[in-house]
Amino acid sequence: MSICSREGGHCTEMAMVCLTDFEEYAKEHLSKATWDYYAAGADECCTRDDNLLAYKRIRLRPRILRDVSVSDTRTTIQGTEISFPVGIAPTAFHCLAWHEGEMATARATEALNTCYITSTYSTCSVEEIVAAAPNGYRWFQLYLYRDRKLSEQIVHRVEALGYKALVLTVDVPYTGKRRNDIRNQFKLPPHLKVKNFDGVFQEAAVTEEYGIPANTLDPSISWKDVYWLQSITRLPIIIKGILTKEDAELAVEHGVQGIIVSNHGGRQLDGGPASIDALSEIVDTVQGRIEVYLDGGIRTGSDVLKSLALGAKCVFIGRPAVWGLAYKGEEGVREVLQILNDEFRLSMALSGCRNVAEINRNLIQFPKF
């Protein structure tokens, strides 16, 4: 795991030691518009940045002399075993970072036996992704459109392809204001498309928003649409974008199978809580009735440990997967995941945990104000 940099005419090997190394590589090698798109937060980026800072405010209470000579990072989500509790969050336009795009991401997650949440806004189709990694464990991220037939058709497609859950993203009735995307007049380059809707919008207006016609998303989406979705599919429904105990309770009441605590990487409402800061109240409300996951701000194995200690069953990474793609495609994503796996295993051991079941809230030292 290394990159080559030239200093004084000599090529020196620089080890890729942590996720920040991949971030720096991606920033240097991607075009400005592409980097800005991936890095963007809404408005002043306060929530995006707090996703990272919030983990640094949390301290661990390690237990010692616990015989951690053998450790086990395996866990289950929705009844399926994965090798460690880190998956890939739904992130759009992977082909901007690497020519094979989501197919490379799918192969990497298949190789490490973890979960890949495929984005609606993929630059490879769901069929291409399944063909690239036929044995991978996949969920599909779903948006609801004004034309419900569009949503219904893709639900039936992914169900037939063997996707194991739907991740209904509920925090985008409108797209957040990402200033650099506006300044850059960000658009997908002509050779790339939102492949899951290839040909669907040929008669549509020219004005586009992130690869599809503007005003396609439905701002009238409400809890009744959860019932509608349940009426057209047998797949488990995970709601992504919940940040309050009130909405967590409503999710349970509406019969969904999971929650992803998420602020969309800080890309939607600026000024909302960091995902990790919202986690505890949601876990306390749910009381184990459904599984709770988290995305936003995961950069180290210690972050993973803190998330699980506060009640998350699994966490998902977004931007770091794209950095891995930009570095070396499938191999880069595998390296990013492997680093997190290794760091998580080490953090577990140094905290006195031999397996995921031993991780609990007693590991967390809450700040005294």
Short mmCIF file of C-alpha atoms in Angstrom, two decimals:
data_model
loop_
_atom_site.label_atom_id
_atom_site.label_comp_id
_atom_site.label_asym_id
_atom_site.label_seq_id
_atom_site.Cartn_x
_atom_site.Cartn_y
_atom_site.Cartn_z
CA MET A 1 0.00 0.00 0.00
CA SER A 2 2.06 2.91 -1.25
CA ILE A 3 2.17 5.76 -3.68
CA CYS A 4 5.13 7.18 -5.53
CA SER A 5 6.11 10.82 -5.16
CA ARG A 6 8.96 12.60 -6.88
CA GLU A 7 11.32 14.66 -4.76
CA GLY A 8 14.47 16.09 -6.31
CA GLY A 9 14.15 13.72 -9.27
CA HIS A 10 13.98 10.62 -7.07
CA CYS A 11 10.96 8.39 -6.67
CA THR A 12 10.18 7.73 -3.01
CA GLU A 13 7.54 5.33 -1.73
CA MET A 14 4.91 6.83 0.54
CA ALA A 15 2.89 4.33 2.54
CA MET A 16 -0.92 4.54 2.48
CA VAL A 17 -1.31 4.17 6.23
CA CYS A 18 -4.69 5.72 7.01
CA LEU A 19 -7.78 7.02 5.26
CA THR A 20 -6.43 10.58 5.25
CA ASP A 21 -3.65 9.41 2.91
CA PHE A 22 -6.27 8.34 0.37
CA GLU A 23 -8.09 11.66 0.82
CA GLU A 24 -4.93 13.62 0.04
CA TYR A 25 -4.24 11.46 -3.01
CA ALA A 26 -7.77 11.93 -4.33
CA LYS A 27 -7.68 15.68 -3.84
CA GLU A 28 -4.44 15.88 -5.78
CA HIS A 29 -5.50 13.64 -8.67
CA LEU A 30 -9.20 14.37 -9.26
CA SER A 31 -10.35 17.40 -11.22
CA LYS A 32 -11.38 20.37 -9.11
CA ALA A 33 -15.06 20.05 -10.05
CA THR A 34 -15.11 16.33 -9.20
CA TRP A 35 -13.24 16.82 -5.92
CA ASP A 36 -15.56 19.67 -4.96
CA TYR A 37 -18.60 17.53 -5.75
CA TYR A 38 -17.47 14.67 -3.52
CA ALA A 39 -16.23 16.96 -0.73
CA ALA A 40 -19.23 19.30 -0.76
CA GLY A 41 -21.28 20.08 2.28
CA ALA A 42 -24.35 22.28 2.38
CA ASP A 43 -24.02 26.03 2.91
CA GLU A 44 -21.13 26.71 5.34
CA CYS A 45 -20.30 22.97 5.77
CA CYS A 46 -20.73 23.15 9.56
CA THR A 47 -22.52 19.81 9.80
CA ARG A 48 -20.13 18.13 7.36
CA ASP A 49 -17.16 19.21 9.46
CA ASP A 50 -18.84 18.39 12.78
CA ASN A 51 -19.36 14.80 11.61
CA LEU A 52 -15.57 14.46 11.99
CA LEU A 53 -15.05 16.65 15.04
CA ALA A 54 -17.77 14.91 17.05
CA TYR A 55 -15.77 11.66 17.15
CA LYS A 56 -12.77 13.51 18.56
CA ARG A 57 -14.89 14.71 21.51
CA ILE A 58 -15.73 11.12 22.51
CA ARG A 59 -13.31 9.29 24.79
CA LEU A 60 -13.01 5.56 25.42
CA ARG A 61 -12.79 3.73 28.76
CA PRO A 62 -10.52 0.79 27.95
CA ARG A 63 -10.58 -2.37 30.05
CA ILE A 64 -7.30 -4.23 30.56
CA LEU A 65 -6.05 -7.77 31.31
CA ARG A 66 -8.89 -9.30 29.30
CA ASP A 67 -6.98 -11.87 27.16
CA VAL A 68 -7.44 -10.41 23.70
CA SER A 69 -5.16 -12.94 22.04
CA VAL A 70 -8.07 -13.98 19.80
CA SER A 71 -10.50 -11.46 18.34
CA ASP A 72 -13.54 -11.70 16.09
CA THR A 73 -14.92 -8.72 14.14
CA ARG A 74 -17.84 -10.53 12.52
CA THR A 75 -21.40 -9.33 12.99
CA THR A 76 -24.81 -9.66 11.33
CA ILE A 77 -27.07 -7.09 9.69
CA GLN A 78 -30.63 -8.03 8.75
CA GLY A 79 -29.71 -11.60 9.60
CA THR A 80 -26.73 -11.83 7.22
CA GLU A 81 -23.20 -12.27 8.52
CA ILE A 82 -20.56 -9.77 7.39
CA SER A 83 -16.85 -9.88 8.17
CA PHE A 84 -16.79 -6.61 10.12
CA PRO A 85 -19.31 -3.83 10.86
CA VAL A 86 -18.31 -1.40 8.09
CA GLY A 87 -20.11 -1.18 4.75
CA ILE A 88 -20.22 1.22 1.82
CA ALA A 89 -22.79 4.01 2.02
CA PRO A 90 -24.71 5.04 -1.09
CA THR A 91 -22.55 7.53 -2.98
CA ALA A 92 -23.19 8.73 -6.50
CA PHE A 93 -21.13 8.82 -9.69
CA HIS A 94 -18.26 6.43 -8.94
CA CYS A 95 -17.14 6.58 -12.58
CA LEU A 96 -16.01 10.15 -11.93
CA ALA A 97 -13.32 8.68 -9.67
CA TRP A 98 -12.43 5.49 -11.58
CA HIS A 99 -13.42 4.23 -15.01
CA GLU A 100 -15.02 1.01 -13.71
CA GLY A 101 -16.98 2.96 -11.12
CA GLU A 102 -19.51 1.06 -9.04
CA MET A 103 -18.48 -2.29 -10.53
CA ALA A 104 -15.06 -1.88 -8.86
CA THR A 105 -16.72 -0.88 -5.58
CA ALA A 106 -18.98 -3.93 -5.72
CA ARG A 107 -16.05 -6.30 -6.30
CA ALA A 108 -14.13 -4.80 -3.38
CA THR A 109 -17.02 -5.20 -0.94
CA GLU A 110 -17.66 -8.73 -2.19
CA ALA A 111 -13.99 -9.59 -1.58
CA LEU A 112 -14.16 -8.34 2.01
CA ASN A 113 -17.60 -9.86 2.64
CA THR A 114 -19.40 -6.73 3.72
CA CYS A 115 -22.41 -4.70 2.58
CA TYR A 116 -22.53 -2.31 -0.37
CA ILE A 117 -25.48 0.08 -0.56
CA THR A 118 -25.80 0.89 -4.25
CA SER A 119 -26.83 4.46 -5.03
CA THR A 120 -29.77 5.27 -7.27
CA TYR A 121 -27.35 7.74 -8.86
CA SER A 122 -24.89 5.10 -10.01
CA THR A 123 -22.89 5.53 -13.20
CA CYS A 124 -23.14 1.75 -13.68
CA SER A 125 -26.52 0.05 -13.85
CA VAL A 126 -27.75 -2.29 -11.13
CA GLU A 127 -27.46 -5.13 -13.65
CA GLU A 128 -23.80 -4.30 -14.38
CA ILE A 129 -23.04 -4.13 -10.65
CA VAL A 130 -24.56 -7.54 -9.98
CA ALA A 131 -22.72 -9.05 -12.95
CA ALA A 132 -19.41 -7.65 -11.65
CA ALA A 133 -19.84 -9.14 -8.17
CA PRO A 134 -22.53 -11.82 -8.34
CA ASN A 135 -21.96 -13.09 -4.80
CA GLY A 136 -21.86 -9.69 -3.11
CA TYR A 137 -24.23 -8.64 -0.34
CA ARG A 138 -26.07 -5.55 -1.54
CA TRP A 139 -28.80 -3.17 -0.48
CA PHE A 140 -30.28 -0.55 -2.81
CA GLN A 141 -30.72 3.13 -1.97
CA LEU A 142 -34.10 4.39 -3.17
CA TYR A 143 -35.49 7.86 -3.74
CA LEU A 144 -39.17 8.46 -4.37
CA TYR A 145 -40.00 10.43 -7.50
CA ARG A 146 -43.03 12.46 -8.50
CA ASP A 147 -43.65 9.69 -11.03
CA ARG A 148 -44.09 6.75 -8.66
CA LYS A 149 -43.83 4.35 -11.59
CA LEU A 150 -40.11 5.21 -11.85
CA SER A 151 -39.56 4.21 -8.24
CA GLU A 152 -41.73 1.13 -8.57
CA GLN A 153 -39.93 -0.12 -11.66
CA ILE A 154 -36.50 0.13 -10.07
CA VAL A 155 -37.75 -1.58 -6.89
CA HIS A 156 -38.89 -4.54 -8.96
CA ARG A 157 -35.60 -4.55 -10.89
CA VAL A 158 -33.40 -4.73 -7.80
CA GLU A 159 -35.64 -7.24 -6.07
CA ALA A 160 -35.35 -9.55 -9.10
CA LEU A 161 -31.57 -9.05 -9.12
CA GLY A 162 -31.18 -10.27 -5.55
CA TYR A 163 -30.67 -7.04 -3.63
CA LYS A 164 -31.47 -7.76 0.01
CA ALA A 165 -32.96 -4.51 1.30
CA LEU A 166 -34.20 -1.08 0.23
CA VAL A 167 -32.63 1.98 1.82
CA LEU A 168 -35.26 4.69 1.54
CA THR A 169 -33.47 8.04 1.69
CA VAL A 170 -35.82 10.55 3.29
CA ASP A 171 -33.75 13.71 3.84
CA VAL A 172 -33.87 15.05 0.27
CA PRO A 173 -37.30 16.58 -0.41
CA TYR A 174 -35.13 19.22 -2.04
CA THR A 175 -31.40 19.13 -2.80
CA GLY A 176 -29.24 21.04 -0.33
CA LYS A 177 -27.33 24.12 -1.47
CA ARG A 178 -23.74 23.07 -2.20
CA ARG A 179 -22.00 26.28 -3.07
CA ASN A 180 -19.01 24.91 -4.96
CA ASP A 181 -21.23 22.80 -7.20
CA ILE A 182 -23.10 25.99 -8.13
CA ARG A 183 -19.87 27.90 -8.70
CA ASN A 184 -18.47 25.06 -10.81
CA GLN A 185 -21.80 24.59 -12.65
CA PHE A 186 -21.32 20.91 -11.88
CA LYS A 187 -22.69 18.45 -14.42
CA LEU A 188 -21.91 14.88 -15.31
CA PRO A 189 -19.55 14.79 -18.30
CA PRO A 190 -21.25 13.73 -21.56
CA HIS A 191 -19.82 10.20 -21.53
CA LEU A 192 -21.40 9.41 -18.14
CA LYS A 193 -25.05 8.90 -17.24
CA VAL A 194 -27.22 7.93 -14.31
CA LYS A 195 -27.34 4.44 -15.77
CA ASN A 196 -30.38 3.20 -13.85
CA PHE A 197 -32.47 5.75 -15.75
CA ASP A 198 -30.72 5.48 -19.10
CA GLY A 199 -33.23 6.45 -21.79
CA VAL A 200 -36.03 7.22 -19.34
CA PHE A 201 -35.80 11.00 -19.53
CA GLN A 202 -35.07 11.48 -23.23
CA GLU A 203 -38.14 13.65 -23.72
CA ALA A 204 -37.52 15.64 -20.54
CA ALA A 205 -36.51 19.26 -20.17
CA VAL A 206 -32.87 20.23 -20.61
CA THR A 207 -32.46 21.56 -17.04
CA GLU A 208 -30.72 18.88 -15.00
CA GLU A 209 -29.84 18.42 -11.36
CA TYR A 210 -27.15 15.83 -10.64
CA GLY A 211 -27.75 13.84 -13.81
CA ILE A 212 -31.54 13.75 -13.98
CA PRO A 213 -34.14 16.41 -14.83
CA ALA A 214 -34.72 19.03 -12.14
CA ASN A 215 -37.84 18.64 -9.98
CA THR A 216 -37.93 14.87 -10.43
CA LEU A 217 -37.68 14.14 -6.69
CA ASP A 218 -41.00 14.30 -4.85
CA PRO A 219 -41.08 16.87 -2.00
CA SER A 220 -44.49 15.58 -0.89
CA ILE A 221 -42.98 12.31 0.40
CA SER A 222 -44.47 11.39 3.78
CA TRP A 223 -44.87 8.46 6.16
CA LYS A 224 -47.78 7.12 4.09
CA ASP A 225 -45.27 6.40 1.33
CA VAL A 226 -43.61 3.84 3.60
CA TYR A 227 -46.86 1.89 3.54
CA TRP A 228 -47.01 2.28 -0.25
CA LEU A 229 -43.49 0.90 -0.55
CA GLN A 230 -44.35 -2.03 1.69
CA SER A 231 -47.30 -2.77 -0.60
CA ILE A 232 -45.08 -3.24 -3.67
CA THR A 233 -42.12 -5.19 -2.23
CA ARG A 234 -41.23 -7.91 0.22
CA LEU A 235 -37.74 -6.51 0.79
CA PRO A 236 -36.84 -5.10 4.21
CA ILE A 237 -37.05 -1.31 4.31
CA ILE A 238 -34.29 0.70 5.99
CA ILE A 239 -34.93 4.42 6.44
CA LYS A 240 -31.86 6.60 5.92
CA GLY A 241 -31.75 10.15 7.18
CA ILE A 242 -33.31 10.00 10.66
CA LEU A 243 -31.76 12.28 13.32
CA THR A 244 -34.39 12.51 16.08
CA LYS A 245 -36.03 10.18 18.58
CA GLU A 246 -39.48 11.31 17.40
CA ASP A 247 -38.83 10.13 13.84
CA ALA A 248 -37.17 6.97 15.11
CA GLU A 249 -40.34 6.09 17.00
CA LEU A 250 -42.44 6.77 13.90
CA ALA A 251 -40.16 4.53 11.87
CA VAL A 252 -40.73 1.66 14.30
CA GLU A 253 -44.49 2.30 14.28
CA HIS A 254 -44.51 2.13 10.49
CA GLY A 255 -42.94 -1.30 10.49
CA VAL A 256 -39.56 -0.64 8.89
CA GLN A 257 -36.67 -3.02 9.55
CA GLY A 258 -33.90 -0.53 10.23
CA ILE A 259 -32.72 3.06 10.53
CA ILE A 260 -29.55 4.66 9.24
CA VAL A 261 -28.76 7.65 11.43
CA SER A 262 -27.46 10.06 8.82
CA ASN A 263 -27.24 13.74 7.91
CA HIS A 264 -26.32 12.88 4.31
CA GLY A 265 -22.65 13.62 4.93
CA GLY A 266 -23.59 17.19 5.83
CA ARG A 267 -24.80 17.75 2.25
CA GLN A 268 -28.43 18.62 3.03
CA LEU A 269 -29.41 20.66 6.12
CA ASP A 270 -26.47 22.62 7.50
CA GLY A 271 -26.70 23.15 11.25
CA GLY A 272 -28.11 19.74 12.09
CA PRO A 273 -26.36 17.40 14.52
CA ALA A 274 -23.37 15.22 13.74
CA SER A 275 -24.61 11.70 13.08
CA ILE A 276 -22.75 10.24 16.07
CA ASP A 277 -24.25 12.91 18.36
CA ALA A 278 -27.78 11.92 17.25
CA LEU A 279 -27.17 8.18 17.66
CA SER A 280 -27.75 7.66 21.39
CA GLU A 281 -31.24 9.13 21.59
CA ILE A 282 -32.33 7.06 18.61
CA VAL A 283 -30.88 3.84 20.05
CA ASP A 284 -32.54 4.59 23.40
CA THR A 285 -35.88 5.15 21.67
CA VAL A 286 -35.74 2.08 19.47
CA GLN A 287 -34.80 -0.22 22.37
CA GLY A 288 -33.66 -3.03 20.09
CA ARG A 289 -36.96 -3.32 18.22
CA ILE A 290 -35.18 -2.69 14.90
CA GLU A 291 -31.52 -2.39 13.92
CA VAL A 292 -29.84 1.02 13.96
CA TYR A 293 -26.91 1.90 11.69
CA LEU A 294 -24.93 5.08 11.12
CA ASP A 295 -23.04 6.95 8.43
CA GLY A 296 -21.12 10.23 8.45
CA GLY A 297 -17.61 11.01 9.62
CA ILE A 298 -16.14 7.51 10.00
CA ARG A 299 -12.41 7.81 9.33
CA THR A 300 -10.72 5.38 11.77
CA GLY A 301 -11.29 2.02 13.39
CA SER A 302 -11.69 3.88 16.68
CA ASP A 303 -14.64 5.77 15.14
CA VAL A 304 -16.22 2.42 14.29
CA LEU A 305 -15.71 1.20 17.86
CA LYS A 306 -17.26 4.37 19.33
CA SER A 307 -20.28 4.03 17.02
CA LEU A 308 -20.89 0.43 18.05
CA ALA A 309 -20.40 1.29 21.72
CA LEU A 310 -23.16 3.89 21.37
CA GLY A 311 -25.50 1.34 19.84
CA ALA A 312 -24.96 1.20 16.07
CA LYS A 313 -25.09 -2.31 14.61
CA CYS A 314 -22.94 -1.30 11.63
CA VAL A 315 -21.52 1.87 10.09
CA PHE A 316 -21.20 2.92 6.46
CA ILE A 317 -18.52 5.00 4.75
CA GLY A 318 -19.13 7.29 1.78
CA ARG A 319 -16.34 9.66 0.79
CA PRO A 320 -13.48 7.29 1.85
CA ALA A 321 -14.73 4.68 -0.63
CA VAL A 322 -14.51 7.25 -3.42
CA TRP A 323 -10.97 8.19 -2.33
CA GLY A 324 -10.03 4.52 -2.56
CA LEU A 325 -11.48 4.35 -6.06
CA ALA A 326 -9.53 7.44 -7.11
CA TYR A 327 -6.32 5.84 -5.81
CA LYS A 328 -6.53 2.44 -7.44
CA GLY A 329 -10.07 1.34 -8.26
CA GLU A 330 -11.17 -1.95 -6.73
CA GLU A 331 -7.80 -2.42 -5.05
CA GLY A 332 -8.02 1.04 -3.50
CA VAL A 333 -11.47 0.41 -2.03
CA ARG A 334 -10.25 -2.92 -0.67
CA GLU A 335 -7.30 -1.17 0.97
CA VAL A 336 -9.55 1.45 2.56
CA LEU A 337 -11.83 -1.25 3.97
CA GLN A 338 -8.90 -3.39 5.11
CA ILE A 339 -7.31 -0.45 6.95
CA LEU A 340 -10.59 0.20 8.77
CA ASN A 341 -10.93 -3.51 9.57
CA ASP A 342 -7.40 -3.68 10.97
CA GLU A 343 -7.79 -0.47 12.96
CA PHE A 344 -11.15 -1.61 14.33
CA ARG A 345 -9.69 -4.95 15.43
CA LEU A 346 -6.79 -3.15 17.14
CA SER A 347 -9.08 -0.63 18.86
CA MET A 348 -11.27 -3.48 20.08
CA ALA A 349 -8.30 -5.34 21.53
CA LEU A 350 -6.79 -2.26 23.17
CA SER A 351 -10.18 -1.55 24.75
CA GLY A 352 -10.51 -5.10 26.06
CA CYS A 353 -13.12 -6.41 23.60
CA ARG A 354 -12.67 -9.84 22.05
CA ASN A 355 -15.75 -9.71 19.83
CA VAL A 356 -18.46 -7.32 18.74
CA ALA A 357 -20.89 -8.59 21.39
CA GLU A 358 -18.57 -7.27 24.12
CA ILE A 359 -18.75 -3.70 22.81
CA ASN A 360 -21.19 -1.64 24.85
CA ARG A 361 -21.83 1.83 26.25
CA ASN A 362 -19.58 1.21 29.27
CA LEU A 363 -16.68 1.77 26.83
CA ILE A 364 -17.65 5.42 26.39
CA GLN A 365 -16.58 8.21 28.73
CA PHE A 366 -19.13 10.96 28.44
CA PRO A 367 -17.77 14.50 28.78
CA LYS A 368 -18.40 16.27 32.09
CA PHE A 369 -19.64 19.81 31.52
#
